[in-house]
XYZ file of C-alpha atoms in Angstrom:
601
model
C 150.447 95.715 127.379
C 150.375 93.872 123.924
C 147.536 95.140 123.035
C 148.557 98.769 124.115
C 151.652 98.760 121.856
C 149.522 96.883 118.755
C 147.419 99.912 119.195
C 150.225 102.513 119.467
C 151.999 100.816 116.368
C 149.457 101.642 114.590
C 148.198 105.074 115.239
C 152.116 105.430 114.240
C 151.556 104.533 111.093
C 148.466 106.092 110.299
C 150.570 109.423 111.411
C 153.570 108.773 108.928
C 150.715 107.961 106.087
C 149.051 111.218 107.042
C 152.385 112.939 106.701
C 153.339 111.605 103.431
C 149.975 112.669 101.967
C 149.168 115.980 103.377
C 150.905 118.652 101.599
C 148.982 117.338 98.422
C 146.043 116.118 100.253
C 146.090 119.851 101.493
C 146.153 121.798 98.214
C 143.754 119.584 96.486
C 141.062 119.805 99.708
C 141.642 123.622 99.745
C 140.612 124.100 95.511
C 137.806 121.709 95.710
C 136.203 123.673 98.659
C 136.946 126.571 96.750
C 135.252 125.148 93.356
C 131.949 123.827 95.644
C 131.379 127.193 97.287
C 131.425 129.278 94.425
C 129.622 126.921 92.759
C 126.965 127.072 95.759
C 126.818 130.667 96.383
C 125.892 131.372 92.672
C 123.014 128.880 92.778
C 122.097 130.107 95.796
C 121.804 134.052 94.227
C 120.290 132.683 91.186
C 117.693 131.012 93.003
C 116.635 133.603 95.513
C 117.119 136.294 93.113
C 114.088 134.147 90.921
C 112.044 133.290 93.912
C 111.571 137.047 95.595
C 110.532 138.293 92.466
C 107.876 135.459 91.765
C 106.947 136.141 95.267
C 107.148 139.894 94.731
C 104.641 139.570 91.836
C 102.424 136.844 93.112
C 101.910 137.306 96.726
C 103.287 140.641 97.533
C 103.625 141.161 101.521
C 101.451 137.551 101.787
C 104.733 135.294 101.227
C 108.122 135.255 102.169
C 111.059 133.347 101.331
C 112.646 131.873 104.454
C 115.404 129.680 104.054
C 117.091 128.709 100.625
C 120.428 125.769 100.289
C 121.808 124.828 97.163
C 123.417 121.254 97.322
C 126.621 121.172 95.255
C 127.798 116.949 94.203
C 131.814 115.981 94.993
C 133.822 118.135 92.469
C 135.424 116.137 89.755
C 138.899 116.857 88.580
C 139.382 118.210 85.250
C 143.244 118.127 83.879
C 146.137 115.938 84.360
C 145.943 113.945 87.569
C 149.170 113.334 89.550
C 149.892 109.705 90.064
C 149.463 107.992 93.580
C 147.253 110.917 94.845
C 143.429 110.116 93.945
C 142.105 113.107 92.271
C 144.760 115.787 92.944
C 144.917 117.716 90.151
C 148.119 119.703 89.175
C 146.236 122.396 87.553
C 143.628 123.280 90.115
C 140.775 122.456 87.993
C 137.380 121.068 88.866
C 134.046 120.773 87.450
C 131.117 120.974 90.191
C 127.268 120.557 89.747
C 124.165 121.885 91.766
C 122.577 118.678 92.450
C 119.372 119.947 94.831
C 118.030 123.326 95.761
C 115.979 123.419 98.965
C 113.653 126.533 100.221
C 111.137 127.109 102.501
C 108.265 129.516 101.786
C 106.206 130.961 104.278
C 102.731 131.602 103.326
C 99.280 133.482 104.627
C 97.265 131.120 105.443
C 94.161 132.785 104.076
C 95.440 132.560 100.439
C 93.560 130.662 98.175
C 93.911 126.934 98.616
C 94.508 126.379 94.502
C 97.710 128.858 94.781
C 99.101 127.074 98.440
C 98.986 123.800 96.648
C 100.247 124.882 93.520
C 103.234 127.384 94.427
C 105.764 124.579 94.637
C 105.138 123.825 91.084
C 105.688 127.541 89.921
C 108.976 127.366 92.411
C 110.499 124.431 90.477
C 109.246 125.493 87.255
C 110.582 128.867 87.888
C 114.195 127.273 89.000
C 114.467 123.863 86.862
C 117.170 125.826 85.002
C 119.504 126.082 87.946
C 119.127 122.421 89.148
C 117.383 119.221 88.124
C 116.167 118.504 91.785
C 114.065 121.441 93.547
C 112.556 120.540 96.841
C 110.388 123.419 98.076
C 108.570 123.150 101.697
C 105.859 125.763 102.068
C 104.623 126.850 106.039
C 101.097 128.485 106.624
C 100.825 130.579 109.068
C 97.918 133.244 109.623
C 99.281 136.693 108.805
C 97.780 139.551 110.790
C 94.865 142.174 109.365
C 94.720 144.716 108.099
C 97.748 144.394 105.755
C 99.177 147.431 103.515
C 97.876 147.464 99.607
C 99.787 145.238 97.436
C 103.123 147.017 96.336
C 104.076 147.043 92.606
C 107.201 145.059 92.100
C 110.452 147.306 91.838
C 110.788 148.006 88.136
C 114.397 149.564 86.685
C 114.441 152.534 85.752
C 115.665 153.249 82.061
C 118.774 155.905 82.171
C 117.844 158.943 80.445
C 118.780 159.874 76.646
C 121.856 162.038 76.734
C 121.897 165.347 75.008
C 122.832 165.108 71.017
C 126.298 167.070 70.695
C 126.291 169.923 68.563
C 127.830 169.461 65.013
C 130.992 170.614 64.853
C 132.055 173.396 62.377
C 133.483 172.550 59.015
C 137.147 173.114 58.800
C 139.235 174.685 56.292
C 140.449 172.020 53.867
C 144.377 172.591 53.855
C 146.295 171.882 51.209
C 147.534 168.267 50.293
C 151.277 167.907 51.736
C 153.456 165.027 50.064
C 153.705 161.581 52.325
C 156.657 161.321 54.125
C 157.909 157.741 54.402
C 157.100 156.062 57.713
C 159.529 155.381 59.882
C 160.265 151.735 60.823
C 160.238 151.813 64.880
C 162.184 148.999 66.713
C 160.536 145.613 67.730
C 159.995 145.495 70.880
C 161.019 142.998 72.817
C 158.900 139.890 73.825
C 157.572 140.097 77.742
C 158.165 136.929 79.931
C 155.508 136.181 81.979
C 156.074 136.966 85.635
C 155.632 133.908 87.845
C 152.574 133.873 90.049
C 153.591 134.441 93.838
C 151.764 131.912 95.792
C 149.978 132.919 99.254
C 151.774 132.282 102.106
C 149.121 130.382 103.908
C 149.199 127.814 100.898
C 153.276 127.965 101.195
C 152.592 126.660 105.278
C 149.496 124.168 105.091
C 151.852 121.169 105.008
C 153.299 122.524 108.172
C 149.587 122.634 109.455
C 148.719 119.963 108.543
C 151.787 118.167 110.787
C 151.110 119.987 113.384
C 147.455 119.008 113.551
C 148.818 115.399 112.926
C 151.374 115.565 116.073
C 148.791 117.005 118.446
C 146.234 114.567 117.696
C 149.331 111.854 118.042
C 150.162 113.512 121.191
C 146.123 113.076 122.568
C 145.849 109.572 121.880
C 149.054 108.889 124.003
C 148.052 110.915 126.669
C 144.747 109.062 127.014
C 146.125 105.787 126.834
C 148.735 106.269 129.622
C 145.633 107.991 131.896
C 143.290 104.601 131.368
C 146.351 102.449 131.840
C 147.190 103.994 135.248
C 143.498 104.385 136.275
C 143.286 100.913 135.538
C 146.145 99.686 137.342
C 145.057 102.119 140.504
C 141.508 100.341 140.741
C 143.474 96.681 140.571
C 145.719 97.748 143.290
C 142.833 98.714 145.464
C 140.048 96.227 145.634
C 138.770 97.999 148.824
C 137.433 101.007 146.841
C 134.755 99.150 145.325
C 131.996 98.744 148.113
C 132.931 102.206 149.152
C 131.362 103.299 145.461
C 128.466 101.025 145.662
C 127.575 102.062 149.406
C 127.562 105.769 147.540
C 125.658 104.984 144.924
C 123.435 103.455 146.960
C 122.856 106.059 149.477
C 122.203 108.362 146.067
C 119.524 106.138 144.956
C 117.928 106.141 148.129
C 113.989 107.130 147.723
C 112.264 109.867 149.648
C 110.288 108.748 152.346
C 106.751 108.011 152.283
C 103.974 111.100 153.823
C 103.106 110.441 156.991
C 99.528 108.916 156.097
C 97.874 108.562 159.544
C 98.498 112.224 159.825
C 96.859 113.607 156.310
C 93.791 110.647 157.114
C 93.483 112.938 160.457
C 93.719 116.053 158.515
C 91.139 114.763 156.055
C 88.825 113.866 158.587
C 88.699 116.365 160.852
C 85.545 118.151 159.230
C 83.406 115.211 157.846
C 80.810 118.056 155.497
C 84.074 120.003 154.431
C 85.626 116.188 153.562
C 82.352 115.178 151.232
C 81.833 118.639 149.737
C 85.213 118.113 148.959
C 85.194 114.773 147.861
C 81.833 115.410 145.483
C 83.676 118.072 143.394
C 87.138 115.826 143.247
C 84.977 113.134 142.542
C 83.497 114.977 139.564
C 86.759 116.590 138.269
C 89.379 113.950 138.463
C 88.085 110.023 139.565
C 91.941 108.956 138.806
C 93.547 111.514 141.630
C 90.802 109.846 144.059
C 91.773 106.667 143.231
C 95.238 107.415 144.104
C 93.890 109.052 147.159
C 92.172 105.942 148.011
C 95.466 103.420 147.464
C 97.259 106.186 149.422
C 94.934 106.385 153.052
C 92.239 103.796 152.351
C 88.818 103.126 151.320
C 87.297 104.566 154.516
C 88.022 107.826 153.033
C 84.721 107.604 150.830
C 82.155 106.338 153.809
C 79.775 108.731 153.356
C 80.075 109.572 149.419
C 79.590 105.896 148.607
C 75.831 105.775 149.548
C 75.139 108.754 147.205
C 73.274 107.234 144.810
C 73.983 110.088 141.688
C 78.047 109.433 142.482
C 77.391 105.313 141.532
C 79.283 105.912 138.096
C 82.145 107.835 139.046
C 82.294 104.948 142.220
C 82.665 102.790 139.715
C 85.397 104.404 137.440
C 87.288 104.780 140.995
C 87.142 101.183 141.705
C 88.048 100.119 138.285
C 91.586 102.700 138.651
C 91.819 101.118 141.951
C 92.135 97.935 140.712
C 94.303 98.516 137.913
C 96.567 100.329 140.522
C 98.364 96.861 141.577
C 101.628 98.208 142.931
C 102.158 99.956 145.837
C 102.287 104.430 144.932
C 106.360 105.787 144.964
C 106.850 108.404 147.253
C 106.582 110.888 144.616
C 103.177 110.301 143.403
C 102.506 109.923 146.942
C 103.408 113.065 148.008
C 101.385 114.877 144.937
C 98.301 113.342 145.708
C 98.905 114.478 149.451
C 99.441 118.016 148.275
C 96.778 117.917 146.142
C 94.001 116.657 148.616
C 95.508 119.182 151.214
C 94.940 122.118 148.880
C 91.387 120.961 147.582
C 90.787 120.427 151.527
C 92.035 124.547 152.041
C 90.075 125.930 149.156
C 86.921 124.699 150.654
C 87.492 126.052 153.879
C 88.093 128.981 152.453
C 85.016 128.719 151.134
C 82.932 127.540 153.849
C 80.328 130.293 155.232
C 80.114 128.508 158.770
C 77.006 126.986 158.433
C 78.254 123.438 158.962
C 78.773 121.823 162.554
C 80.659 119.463 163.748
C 77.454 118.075 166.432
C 75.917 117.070 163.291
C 78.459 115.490 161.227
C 76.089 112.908 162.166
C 73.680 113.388 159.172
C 76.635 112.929 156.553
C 76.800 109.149 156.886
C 72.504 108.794 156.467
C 70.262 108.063 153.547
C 67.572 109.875 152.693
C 64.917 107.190 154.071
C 66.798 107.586 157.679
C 66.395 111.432 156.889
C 62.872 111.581 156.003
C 62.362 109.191 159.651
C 64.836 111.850 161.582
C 62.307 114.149 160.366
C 59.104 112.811 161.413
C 60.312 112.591 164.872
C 60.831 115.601 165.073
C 58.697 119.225 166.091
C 58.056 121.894 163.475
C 60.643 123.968 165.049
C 63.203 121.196 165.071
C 62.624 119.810 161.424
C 63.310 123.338 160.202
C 66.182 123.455 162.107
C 67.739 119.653 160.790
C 66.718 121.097 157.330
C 69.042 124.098 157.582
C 72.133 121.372 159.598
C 71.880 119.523 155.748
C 74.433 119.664 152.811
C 72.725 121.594 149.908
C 73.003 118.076 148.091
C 71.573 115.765 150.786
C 68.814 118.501 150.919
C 67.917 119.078 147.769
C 67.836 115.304 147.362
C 65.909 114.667 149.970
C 63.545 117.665 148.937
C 62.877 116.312 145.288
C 61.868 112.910 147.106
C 59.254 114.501 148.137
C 55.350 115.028 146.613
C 54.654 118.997 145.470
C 52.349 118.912 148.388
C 54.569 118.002 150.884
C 56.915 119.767 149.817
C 54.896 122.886 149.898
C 54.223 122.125 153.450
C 57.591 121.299 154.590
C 58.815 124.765 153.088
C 55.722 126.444 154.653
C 56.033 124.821 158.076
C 60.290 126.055 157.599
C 59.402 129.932 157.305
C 57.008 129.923 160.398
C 58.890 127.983 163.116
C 61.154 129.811 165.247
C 64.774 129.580 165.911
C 66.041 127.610 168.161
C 68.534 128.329 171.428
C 72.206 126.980 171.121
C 71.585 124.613 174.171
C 68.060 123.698 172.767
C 70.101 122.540 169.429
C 72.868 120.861 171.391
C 70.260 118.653 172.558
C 68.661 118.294 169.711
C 71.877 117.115 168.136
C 72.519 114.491 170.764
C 69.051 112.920 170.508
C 69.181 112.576 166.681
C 72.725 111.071 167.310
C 71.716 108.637 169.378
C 68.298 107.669 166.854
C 70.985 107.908 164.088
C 73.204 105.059 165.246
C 70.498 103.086 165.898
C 69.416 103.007 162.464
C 72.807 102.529 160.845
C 73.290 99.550 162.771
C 69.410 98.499 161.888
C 70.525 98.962 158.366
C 73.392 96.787 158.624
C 71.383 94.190 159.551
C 68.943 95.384 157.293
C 71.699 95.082 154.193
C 72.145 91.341 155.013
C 68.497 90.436 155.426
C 68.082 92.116 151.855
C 70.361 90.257 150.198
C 68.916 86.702 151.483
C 65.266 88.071 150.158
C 66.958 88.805 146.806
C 68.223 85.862 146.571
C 65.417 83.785 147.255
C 63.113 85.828 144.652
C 65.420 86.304 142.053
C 63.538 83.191 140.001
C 60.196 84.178 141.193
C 57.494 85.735 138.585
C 56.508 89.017 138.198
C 53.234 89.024 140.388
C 54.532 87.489 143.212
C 58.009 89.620 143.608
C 55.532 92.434 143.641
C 53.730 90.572 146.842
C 56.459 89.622 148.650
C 57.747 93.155 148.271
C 54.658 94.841 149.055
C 54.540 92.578 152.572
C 57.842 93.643 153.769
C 57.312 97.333 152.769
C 54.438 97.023 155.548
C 56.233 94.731 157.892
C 59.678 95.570 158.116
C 60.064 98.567 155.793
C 64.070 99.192 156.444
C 64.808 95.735 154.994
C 62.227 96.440 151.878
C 63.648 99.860 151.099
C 67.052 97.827 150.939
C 65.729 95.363 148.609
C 64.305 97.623 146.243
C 67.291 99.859 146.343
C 69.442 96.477 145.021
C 66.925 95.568 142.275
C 64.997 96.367 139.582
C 61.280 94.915 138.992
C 59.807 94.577 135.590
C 57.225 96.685 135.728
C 59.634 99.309 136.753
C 60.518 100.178 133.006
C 56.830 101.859 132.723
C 57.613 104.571 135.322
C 62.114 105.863 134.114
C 62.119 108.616 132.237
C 62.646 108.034 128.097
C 65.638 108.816 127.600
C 67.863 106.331 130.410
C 65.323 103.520 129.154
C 66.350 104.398 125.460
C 70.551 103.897 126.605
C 69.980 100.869 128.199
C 68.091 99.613 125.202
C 71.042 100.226 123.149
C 73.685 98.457 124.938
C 71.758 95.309 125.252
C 71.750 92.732 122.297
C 68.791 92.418 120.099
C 68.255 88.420 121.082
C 68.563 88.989 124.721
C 66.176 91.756 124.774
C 63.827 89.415 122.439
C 63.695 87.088 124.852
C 63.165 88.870 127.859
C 60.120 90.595 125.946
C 58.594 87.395 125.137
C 58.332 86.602 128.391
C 57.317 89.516 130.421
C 54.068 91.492 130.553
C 52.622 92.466 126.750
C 52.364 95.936 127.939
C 55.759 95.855 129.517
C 56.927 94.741 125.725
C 55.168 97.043 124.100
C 56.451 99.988 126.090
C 60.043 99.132 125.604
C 59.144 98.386 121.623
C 57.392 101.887 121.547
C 60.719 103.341 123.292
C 63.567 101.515 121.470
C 65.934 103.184 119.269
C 65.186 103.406 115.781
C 68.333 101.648 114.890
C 67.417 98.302 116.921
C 63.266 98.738 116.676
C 63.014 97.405 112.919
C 65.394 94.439 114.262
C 63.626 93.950 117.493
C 60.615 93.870 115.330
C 61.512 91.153 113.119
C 62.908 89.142 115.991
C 59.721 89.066 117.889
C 57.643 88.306 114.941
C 59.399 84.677 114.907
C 57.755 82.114 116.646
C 60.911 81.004 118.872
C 60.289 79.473 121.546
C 62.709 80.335 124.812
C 63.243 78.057 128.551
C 62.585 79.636 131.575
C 66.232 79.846 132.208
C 66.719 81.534 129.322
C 64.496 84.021 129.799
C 65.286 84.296 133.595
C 69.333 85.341 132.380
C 67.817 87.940 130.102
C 65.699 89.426 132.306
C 68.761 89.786 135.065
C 70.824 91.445 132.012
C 67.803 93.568 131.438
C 67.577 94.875 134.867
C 71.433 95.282 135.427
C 71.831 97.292 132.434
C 69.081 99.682 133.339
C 69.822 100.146 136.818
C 73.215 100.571 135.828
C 72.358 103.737 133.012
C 69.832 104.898 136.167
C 72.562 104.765 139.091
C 75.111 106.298 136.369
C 72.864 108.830 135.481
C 71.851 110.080 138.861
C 68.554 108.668 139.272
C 66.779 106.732 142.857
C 66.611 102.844 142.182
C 64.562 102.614 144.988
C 61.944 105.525 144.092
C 60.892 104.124 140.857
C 60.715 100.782 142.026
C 58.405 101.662 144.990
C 56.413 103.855 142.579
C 55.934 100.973 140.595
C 54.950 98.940 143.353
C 52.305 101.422 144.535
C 50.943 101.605 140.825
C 49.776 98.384 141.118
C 50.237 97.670 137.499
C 50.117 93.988 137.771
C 46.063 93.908 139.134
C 44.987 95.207 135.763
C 46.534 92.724 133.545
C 46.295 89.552 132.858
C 48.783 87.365 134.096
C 51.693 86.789 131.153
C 52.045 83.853 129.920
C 54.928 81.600 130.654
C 57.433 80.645 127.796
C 57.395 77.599 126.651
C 59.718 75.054 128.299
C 61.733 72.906 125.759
């Protein structure tokens, strides 16, 4: 309560100040508005009136003169000041001064780039008279075409010559009369100077001015008696309070989470629509998959994973997965479930029929378990698998394939006859059956791989090849693993240029120094031959040194060496596995000498 009468004490007296001070606070407020707006509305002509017709001349129909503000200083009294009132002046006199003038000029765009930059200095040249500040802001914009021809600025006309008047006639000189005397008229009386009537809105701004001063009194009362008595309501009732935060609570509730066991079953319920699906998402927008992986699981991507040409964008996912480390909010939830149900719809809408849910089967297979599908089966029944194929698995699967075989394949396709619906049910269920039997062979197959790895990750060149070539006759499922999880040496002869040239680049000149000393000399010169020309003169130089490297040292590079390329390979859409096999069939390493090993320090 003290500090509620402290307060009201002194908006009192702030009241009885303003009281004291307004009639003259009033009349001197009113001139010097007066004095600054005349002052600023004849800048303001001055200024636009010089700026059109610069434009006019200049730029005709190619500029324009948008906005234009004079800024006028405080006006300073000029006369006899009444004591006790600042700068009221009893005479109504004030001196004002433009301080600034600010435009903005819009310009064509396609003027010459010598007149945009320069037509702020012609502005202020044109206007330093008015003001000793000029700020002008020019705005390009492109101005449409054709435009109408240059006008010539408006130019006064000069007012026409009046007609000479006709000499009058001479008149009869009369005769000289004698002067009469002038006659001495009264004086007239001096005129006192009528006293100016004053307005009568200048005769009632005190009384405005208290009335403004009583309402505003009036308001601050008001409000401190309502926040008093609000405040003494909430201390009277404590209850009140967990009644507001159970409210607000029940406001800031969250909307609940989709229902993700049911949009998992609606993904799933075509597996070729899912991956068809899933390759174009994949390819659009890795980020919204990622979110679509966080929201239903990993499971999601089964069958896209082991697509060899979708390794990069796998990766990008996993990295967004991992940076992902809280849990999604029901809203981003929610989108991402919208979004994969309407991705889902448009590619039913576009599906022709063609795919079957019998042999959903074949989504989940690589093309090795393909190409052994196929041999077991009849002419009439590979044509028929052929056809059960995504385009992408087939067309993989097609450009595995030598031109002969290929030839044939297509050949043996247009000659064999349809098959029955019950003939292809079975069909389906035998494959099935054959299928499963190799995914959980390559399970197995996956593990055994990894142990071989492992074991000749530190072996030379010659006898990786060996060991390789030995399981690719004696268990070929766990060798076609193996060389699908590494890359051999003498696999750089056989990649195409240009992946061989990325990988190049990424990798430091020492480490690729090393490796190159201690592999194959033709190996070393092929990836000299096909290094960039930014890193060959340095490769060069480091190679003509005589340093010499350990075996564990060149072991690390080569490992770096092989990740990076398989890496740009996989990224780039390219079979691991193929070029490795080729260069296992190639037999490169039975024509060369064996490379020598680097020196041990």
């Amino acid at each position: 309560m003290l500090r509620t009468l402290r307060l009201l004490i002194i908006t009192g007296l702030s009241a009885l100040a303003l009281l004291i001070a307004s009639p003259a606070l009033a009349q001197g407020s009113a001139g010097e508005r007066a004095a600054i707006e005349g002052t600023r509305a004849r800048a303001e002509s001055l200024a636009r009136a010089e700026l059109e017709s610069m434009l006019a001349r200049l730029c005709p129909g190619r500029c324009e003169l948008v906005e234009l503000r004079a800024v006028v200083d405080a006006p300073r009294a000029v006369g006899r000041v009444t004591p006790g009132f600042g700068n009221s002046v009893a005479g109504s006199s004030y001196e004002t001064r433009v301080s600034r003038i600010e435009a903005t000029v819009l310009l064509d765009s396609k003027l010459p780039q010598n007149f945009r930059a320069n037509i702020a200095r012609m502005a202020q040249f044109r206007l330093q008279d008015i003001a000793p500040t000029i700020e002008i802001r020019p705005e390009f914009l492109d101005f449409p075409e054709p435009q109408l021809p240059p006008m010539p600025p408006m130019m006064r006309e000069e007012p026409r010559p009046l007609p000479r008047p006709q000499p009058m006639p001479e008149l009869p000189v009369a005769e000289e009369m004698p002067e009469e005397a002038p006659v001495a008229e009264p004086a007239a009386a001096p005129e006192t100077p009528a006293s100016p009537e004053r307005p009568l809105w200048q005769e009632l701004l005190p009384w405005i001015a208290l009335l403004a001063t009583l309402l505003i009194l009036s308001f601050l009362i008001i409000t401190i008696l309502r926040r008093l008595e609000a405040l003494t309501e909430r201390r009277d009732s404590p209850a009140s309070e967990p009644s507001t935060a159970e409210g607000s609570a029940t406001e800031a509730r969250q909307r609940p989470m989709p229902d993700v066991d049911e949009l998992r079953a609606e993904l799933k319920h075509s597996r070729p629509l899912l991956n068809r699906m899933l390759r174009v998402w994949i390819g659009e927008a890795p980020a919204d998959v990622a979110l679509l992986v966080r929201l239903v699981g990993s499971s999601i991507l089964d069958d896209v994973r082991r697509d060899s040409s979708l390794r990069g964008p796998m990766e990008a996912i996993a990295r967004e997965v991992a940076l992902r480390d809280q849990p999604l909010d029901a809203d981003e939830a929610h989108a991402i479930a919208e979004k994969a149900r309407a991705r889902l719809t448009a590619q039913q809408v576009l599906d022709d029929g063609s795919t079957d849910a019998e042999w959903e089967f074949l989504e989940g297979l690589g093309l090795a378990h393909i190409a052994t599908l196929l041999q077991s089966c009849t002419r009439r029944e590979r044509a028929f698998v052929l056809t059960r194929l995504s385009a992408v698995v087939r067309s993989r699967y097609l450009e595995s394939l030598e031109t002969d075989e290929r030839r044939e394949l297509l050949l043996e396709a247009s000659e064999a006859d349809a098959l029955s619906r019950s003939q292809a049910r079975e069909l389906a269920a035998r494959q099935r059956a054959v299928a499963e039997e190799f995914i959980d062979a390559g399970r197995e197959a996956q593990g055994q791989a990894s142990m071989v790895l492992e074991m000749i990750d530190a072996l030379a060149l010659r006898e990786q090849e060996d060991i390789l070539r030995d399981l690719l006759s004696r268990k070929p499922a766990v060798a076609d693993a193996a060389l699908g999880q590494l890359l051999l040496e003498s696999t750089a002869l056989h990649v195409p240029d240009e992946p061989l040239a990325n990988a190049l680049h990424r990798l430091p000149v020492e480490t690729l120094a090393t490796f190159m000393r201690g592999t194959r000399r033709d190996i070393a010169d092929h990836l000299l031959a096909r290094s960039p020309a930014s890193t060959r003169q340095a490769l060069a130089t480091e190679l003509s040194l005589d340093i010499p490297s350990t075996r564990v040292e060149f072991l690390e590079a080569r490992r770096v060496f092989a990740q990076t390329l398989r890496t740009t390979l996989e990224r780039d859409g390219f079979e691991v596995a193929a070029y490795n096999t080729n260069a296992l069939r190639r037999g490169a390493h039975a024509r060369q000498a064996p490379p020598p090993e680097p020196e041990v320090l």
